Amino acid sequence: MKAAIIVLSDPNSGEDALGRVFNALAAAYDFQQQGDDVSVLFQGAGTRWISELNKSDHPVHELFDAVKDTVAGVSCGCAEVFGATVEVEKSGFDFIKDNAVPGTKGLPSLRTLAAEGNTILTF
């Protein structure tokens, strides 16, 4: 089984956004524990999560740390739009830019993920 989990929620949006990122990472953990091929991507305002989840006192930090190796990367264009570029660079995660959307530095290609047989889950 292959799954691509896309985190779109904005950490500045409160409790609902926390629930979304928690469930995204919990799903990644579930797939990972079963030996499935899973990747997590941060896109849109979700690119802001990188700085939050890297804080050791964040309530979801331990889960994030457990699935860190499943993070495929962060949308380059979205990180730029949502002001997350510097924090993503500090984190060491890759910028994904294989979808050359006009006016951006590129975003992840959901079409490519689907063509590779991934079930795409968005949070």
XYZ file of N, CA, C and O in Angstrom:
492
model
N 0.840 -1.170 0.000
C 0.000 0.000 0.000
C 0.892 1.243 0.000
O 1.925 1.265 0.650
N 0.447 2.271 -0.729
C 1.176 3.535 -0.782
C 0.229 4.673 -0.428
O -0.890 4.713 -0.919
N 0.714 5.575 0.398
C -0.106 6.723 0.782
C 0.742 7.977 0.830
O 1.892 7.950 1.267
N 0.146 9.066 0.375
C 0.749 10.394 0.497
C -0.194 11.216 1.361
O -1.379 11.366 1.033
N 0.329 11.708 2.468
C -0.467 12.483 3.413
C -0.060 13.947 3.275
O 1.103 14.296 3.473
N -1.036 14.777 2.917
C -0.782 16.188 2.676
C -1.342 16.996 3.840
O -2.531 16.928 4.141
N -0.476 17.761 4.508
C -0.905 18.624 5.607
C -1.091 20.033 5.051
O -0.135 20.665 4.603
N -2.341 20.501 5.089
C -2.691 21.821 4.576
C -3.113 22.782 5.684
O -3.154 23.985 5.476
N -3.454 22.252 6.841
C -3.998 23.090 7.914
C -2.970 24.109 8.403
O -1.777 23.853 8.387
N -3.484 25.241 8.842
C -2.644 26.348 9.305
C -2.522 26.291 10.832
O -3.540 26.353 11.528
N -1.300 26.185 11.371
C -1.152 26.125 12.822
C -1.688 27.359 13.541
O -1.931 27.318 14.740
N -1.912 28.419 12.808
C -2.461 29.642 13.404
C -3.983 29.609 13.502
O -4.591 30.578 13.924
N -4.586 28.485 13.102
C -6.049 28.383 13.068
C -6.662 27.735 14.298
O -7.844 27.449 14.321
N -5.851 27.414 15.282
C -6.396 26.919 16.535
C -6.515 25.416 16.665
O -5.815 24.648 16.015
N -7.448 25.022 17.510
C -7.597 23.633 17.921
C -7.913 22.686 16.764
O -7.431 21.556 16.722
N -8.743 23.120 15.823
C -9.076 22.269 14.683
C -7.823 21.919 13.885
O -7.634 20.774 13.479
N -6.958 22.900 13.676
C -5.720 22.668 12.928
C -4.810 21.703 13.678
O -4.170 20.844 13.064
N -4.759 21.814 14.988
C -3.967 20.891 15.793
C -4.508 19.475 15.635
O -3.739 18.520 15.475
N -5.811 19.338 15.642
C -6.426 18.031 15.427
C -6.094 17.458 14.063
O -5.846 16.261 13.920
N -6.047 18.313 13.066
C -5.740 17.848 11.710
C -4.294 17.359 11.601
O -4.029 16.299 11.056
N -3.345 18.131 12.111
C -1.950 17.705 11.998
C -1.703 16.468 12.854
O -0.964 15.567 12.465
N -2.342 16.403 14.026
C -2.204 15.228 14.873
C -2.696 13.983 14.132
O -2.026 12.947 14.113
N -3.862 14.075 13.514
C -4.416 12.928 12.797
C -3.624 12.592 11.541
O -3.497 11.411 11.186
N -3.057 13.585 10.887
C -2.197 13.321 9.728
C -0.974 12.515 10.156
O -0.615 11.509 9.524
N -0.334 12.949 11.229
C 0.862 12.264 11.703
C 0.525 10.897 12.297
O 1.296 9.939 12.148
N -0.635 10.782 12.932
C -1.071 9.486 13.458
C -1.323 8.506 12.311
O -0.988 7.318 12.416
N -1.887 8.990 11.214
C -2.096 8.138 10.040
C -0.748 7.700 9.466
O -0.554 6.530 9.117
N 0.198 8.626 9.385
C 1.539 8.282 8.895
C 2.161 7.216 9.786
O 2.777 6.261 9.294
N 1.996 7.368 11.087
C 2.529 6.395 12.041
C 1.899 5.021 11.815
O 2.591 3.999 11.809
N 0.601 4.990 11.605
C -0.114 3.737 11.361
C 0.417 3.045 10.105
O 0.753 1.855 10.132
N 0.507 3.777 9.015
C 1.049 3.215 7.765
C 2.482 2.728 7.980
O 2.856 1.635 7.551
N 3.280 3.550 8.640
C 4.686 3.229 8.885
C 4.817 1.941 9.699
O 5.625 1.069 9.377
N 4.016 1.806 10.739
C 4.086 0.635 11.606
C 3.689 -0.648 10.881
O 4.139 -1.732 11.243
N 2.868 -0.506 9.855
C 2.443 -1.673 9.079
C 3.399 -1.975 7.924
O 3.178 -2.909 7.162
N 4.454 -1.167 7.813
C 5.453 -1.392 6.770
C 5.040 -0.875 5.397
O 5.645 -1.240 4.384
N 4.026 -0.028 5.361
C 3.567 0.530 4.091
C 4.458 1.685 3.644
O 5.198 2.265 4.437
N 4.348 2.023 2.391
C 5.085 3.136 1.798
C 4.262 4.403 2.040
O 3.202 4.578 1.437
N 4.713 5.251 2.941
C 3.971 6.461 3.279
C 4.887 7.676 3.218
O 6.062 7.594 3.569
N 4.328 8.767 2.733
C 5.082 10.015 2.725
C 4.168 11.141 3.192
O 2.976 11.149 2.909
N 4.758 12.067 3.939
C 4.040 13.233 4.450
C 4.607 14.460 3.746
O 5.829 14.608 3.639
N 3.710 15.296 3.261
C 4.108 16.538 2.614
C 3.371 17.691 3.276
O 2.203 17.566 3.641
N 4.048 18.807 3.436
C 3.450 20.004 4.004
C 3.260 21.001 2.869
O 4.212 21.326 2.154
N 2.021 21.473 2.723
C 1.685 22.331 1.606
C 0.744 23.433 2.070
O 0.098 23.312 3.111
N 0.658 24.515 1.319
C -0.209 25.624 1.697
C 0.232 26.205 3.031
O 1.420 26.222 3.370
N -0.737 26.635 3.832
C -0.424 27.172 5.153
C 0.164 26.096 6.061
O 0.779 26.401 7.083
N 0.015 24.844 5.673
C 0.595 23.735 6.426
C 2.106 23.779 6.499
O 2.714 23.141 7.362
N 2.732 24.544 5.615
C 4.194 24.680 5.650
C 4.652 25.337 6.949
O 5.791 25.156 7.373
N 3.752 26.058 7.598
C 4.077 26.716 8.873
C 4.231 25.725 10.027
O 4.780 26.073 11.070
N 3.739 24.499 9.848
C 3.822 23.501 10.917
C 5.252 23.110 11.231
O 5.553 22.701 12.354
N 6.148 23.195 10.279
C 7.519 22.732 10.497
C 8.136 23.401 11.721
O 8.710 22.733 12.578
N 8.003 24.708 11.832
C 8.605 25.390 12.985
C 7.921 25.002 14.287
O 8.576 24.882 15.322
N 6.621 24.787 14.255
C 5.890 24.423 15.467
C 6.227 23.010 15.931
O 6.478 22.767 17.106
N 6.218 22.068 15.010
C 6.408 20.661 15.363
C 7.830 20.348 15.805
O 8.062 19.349 16.496
N 8.763 21.185 15.432
C 10.151 20.989 15.852
C 10.410 21.462 17.287
O 11.465 21.192 17.842
N 9.444 22.146 17.889
C 9.590 22.609 19.276
C 9.365 21.426 20.211
O 8.320 20.775 20.170
N 10.336 21.165 21.072
C 10.265 19.983 21.943
C 9.088 20.013 22.916
O 8.656 18.965 23.393
N 8.542 21.194 23.200
C 7.410 21.275 24.126
C 6.050 21.273 23.423
O 5.010 21.385 24.069
N 6.052 21.117 22.098
C 4.784 21.073 21.363
C 4.083 19.745 21.660
O 4.732 18.699 21.707
N 2.768 19.747 21.864
C 2.066 18.521 22.221
C 2.154 17.399 21.181
O 1.941 16.232 21.519
N 2.481 17.714 19.947
C 2.563 16.698 18.898
C 4.022 16.408 18.509
O 4.306 15.610 17.636
N 4.964 17.042 19.198
C 6.384 16.889 18.846
C 6.845 15.434 18.873
O 7.539 14.980 17.959
N 6.476 14.689 19.897
C 6.940 13.305 20.017
C 6.445 12.448 18.847
O 7.204 11.655 18.285
N 5.196 12.636 18.454
C 4.654 11.906 17.305
C 5.352 12.348 16.025
O 5.728 11.518 15.190
N 5.561 13.645 15.874
C 6.271 14.168 14.703
C 7.665 13.556 14.615
O 8.095 13.108 13.549
N 8.343 13.497 15.740
C 9.681 12.914 15.777
C 9.655 11.441 15.351
O 10.560 10.974 14.676
N 8.600 10.733 15.717
C 8.482 9.310 15.388
C 8.271 9.066 13.901
O 8.617 7.991 13.391
N 7.714 10.052 13.190
C 7.440 9.866 11.757
C 8.254 10.801 10.861
O 8.005 10.890 9.664
N 9.223 11.471 11.449
C 10.033 12.440 10.704
C 10.634 11.859 9.425
O 10.742 12.540 8.407
N 11.003 10.587 9.484
C 11.616 9.963 8.314
C 10.625 9.729 7.172
O 11.023 9.389 6.063
N 9.332 9.933 7.413
C 8.338 9.788 6.347
C 8.062 11.115 5.642
O 7.341 11.143 4.649
N 8.611 12.213 6.171
C 8.364 13.527 5.566
C 9.144 13.627 4.258
O 10.373 13.639 4.253
N 8.395 13.671 3.166
C 9.009 13.769 1.839
C 9.518 15.180 1.578
O 10.467 15.377 0.832
N 8.863 16.160 2.199
C 9.310 17.533 2.022
C 8.194 18.539 2.182
O 7.089 18.223 2.617
N 8.510 19.755 1.781
C 7.645 20.912 1.971
C 7.512 21.644 0.637
O 8.503 21.818 -0.084
N 6.315 22.060 0.329
C 6.078 22.807 -0.904
C 6.911 24.090 -0.924
O 6.776 24.939 -0.038
N 7.748 24.211 -1.927
C 8.624 25.377 -2.040
C 7.822 26.663 -2.236
O 8.007 27.631 -1.514
N 6.915 26.648 -3.201
C 6.116 27.838 -3.476
C 5.243 28.234 -2.310
O 5.092 29.415 -2.001
N 4.666 27.239 -1.641
C 3.793 27.520 -0.498
C 4.585 28.067 0.684
O 4.127 28.983 1.369
N 5.755 27.511 0.932
C 6.591 28.013 2.030
C 6.913 29.478 1.803
O 6.909 30.285 2.748
N 7.158 29.827 0.560
C 7.457 31.218 0.236
C 6.238 32.112 0.480
O 6.333 33.145 1.135
N 5.082 31.695 -0.007
C 3.858 32.482 0.142
C 3.460 32.640 1.604
O 3.018 33.704 2.028
N 3.635 31.565 2.398
C 3.176 31.583 3.781
C 4.284 31.900 4.790
O 4.111 31.723 5.988
N 5.418 32.382 4.305
C 6.475 32.866 5.191
C 7.185 31.794 5.995
O 7.666 32.070 7.096
N 7.279 30.587 5.460
C 7.890 29.492 6.205
C 9.255 29.069 5.668
O 9.862 28.138 6.191
N 9.752 29.734 4.667
C 10.987 29.322 3.999
C 12.173 29.196 4.949
O 12.882 28.188 4.939
N 12.402 30.180 5.775
C 13.565 30.175 6.674
C 13.489 28.995 7.645
O 14.475 28.285 7.853
N 12.325 28.773 8.232
C 12.168 27.668 9.189
C 12.336 26.320 8.506
O 12.909 25.394 9.087
N 11.845 26.195 7.286
C 12.008 24.932 6.549
C 13.487 24.710 6.248
O 13.999 23.600 6.408
N 14.183 25.753 5.831
C 15.620 25.630 5.573
C 16.358 25.172 6.824
O 17.221 24.311 6.764
N 16.010 25.738 7.986
C 16.642 25.350 9.252
C 16.373 23.886 9.587
O 17.213 23.222 10.183
N 15.191 23.399 9.215
C 14.784 22.040 9.567
C 15.545 20.978 8.777
O 15.637 19.841 9.202
N 16.023 21.359 7.606
C 16.721 20.394 6.764
C 15.818 19.591 5.841
O 16.292 18.766 5.070
N 14.503 19.822 5.906
C 13.601 19.118 4.997
C 13.763 19.663 3.584
O 14.092 20.833 3.390
N 13.500 18.804 2.627
C 13.609 19.189 1.227
C 12.432 20.063 0.809
O 11.312 19.893 1.293
N 12.712 20.983 -0.113
C 11.653 21.731 -0.772
C 11.225 20.916 -1.982
O 12.068 20.431 -2.743
N 9.933 20.773 -2.154
C 9.409 20.035 -3.304
C 8.866 21.050 -4.297
O 8.094 21.942 -3.929
N 9.270 20.904 -5.535
C 8.867 21.878 -6.556
C 8.717 21.241 -7.931
O 9.031 21.838 -8.952
N 8.221 19.996 -7.971
C 8.114 19.298 -9.252
C 6.878 19.697 -10.065
O 6.741 19.286 -11.208
N 5.995 20.519 -9.518
C 4.857 21.058 -10.255
C 5.129 22.543 -10.471
O 4.930 23.357 -9.578
N 5.592 22.880 -11.649
C 6.017 24.247 -11.962
C 4.809 25.162 -12.184
O 4.491 25.553 -13.304
N 4.134 25.516 -11.109
C 2.971 26.393 -11.168
C 3.443 27.812 -11.492
O 4.352 28.320 -10.823
N 2.859 28.449 -12.525
C 3.276 29.803 -12.896
C 3.203 30.767 -11.709
O 2.273 30.731 -10.907
N 4.228 31.596 -11.582
C 4.284 32.595 -10.524
C 4.802 32.067 -9.202
O 4.785 32.772 -8.209
N 5.241 30.792 -9.184
C 5.780 30.205 -7.955
C 7.115 29.532 -8.266
O 7.484 29.362 -9.412
N 7.777 29.100 -7.201
C 9.007 28.315 -7.374
C 8.688 26.829 -7.476
O 9.589 26.009 -7.525
N 7.413 26.490 -7.500
C 6.979 25.113 -7.670
C 6.348 24.522 -6.429
O 6.664 24.916 -5.310
N 5.468 23.589 -6.656
C 4.733 22.885 -5.609
C 4.865 21.392 -5.850
O 5.295 20.974 -6.918
N 4.453 20.574 -4.878
C 4.426 19.131 -5.125
C 3.395 18.809 -6.208
O 2.366 19.468 -6.317
N 3.656 17.801 -6.986
C 2.717 17.367 -8.013
C 1.836 16.263 -7.457
O 2.274 15.123 -7.295
N 0.587 16.604 -7.167
C -0.349 15.601 -6.683
C -0.657 14.589 -7.784
O -0.896 13.421 -7.513
N -0.594 15.027 -9.024
C -0.822 14.125 -10.140
C 0.240 13.039 -10.167
O -0.054 11.855 -10.363
N 1.493 13.428 -9.969
C 2.576 12.443 -9.946
C 2.392 11.459 -8.799
O 2.561 10.251 -8.977
N 2.020 11.963 -7.642
C 1.782 11.081 -6.495
C 0.681 10.074 -6.816
O 0.803 8.881 -6.513
N -0.405 10.538 -7.434
C -1.506 9.644 -7.798
C -1.065 8.643 -8.866
O -1.374 7.449 -8.775
N -0.307 9.119 -9.852
C 0.158 8.236 -10.920
C 1.091 7.143 -10.397
O 1.171 6.056 -10.967
N 1.773 7.431 -9.281
C 2.665 6.448 -8.663
C 1.904 5.465 -7.774
O 2.504 4.630 -7.109
N 0.581 5.575 -7.764
C -0.231 4.635 -7.013
C -0.516 5.015 -5.579
O -1.005 4.189 -4.800
N -0.241 6.249 -5.199
C -0.510 6.707 -3.832
C -1.984 7.000 -3.617
O -2.635 7.595 -4.485
N -2.485 6.610 -2.477
C -3.761 7.126 -2.000
C -3.401 8.458 -1.353
O -2.484 8.535 -0.540
N -4.106 9.511 -1.754
C -3.788 10.839 -1.237
C -4.794 11.207 -0.160
O -6.000 11.204 -0.388
N -4.249 11.490 1.027
C -5.073 11.903 2.161
C -4.704 13.332 2.514
O -3.529 13.671 2.611
N -5.705 14.188 2.695
C -5.430 15.586 3.023
C -5.961 15.914 4.408
O -7.041 15.466 4.805
N -5.190 16.683 5.134
C -5.548 17.109 6.486
C -5.328 18.597 6.630
O -4.395 19.134 6.156
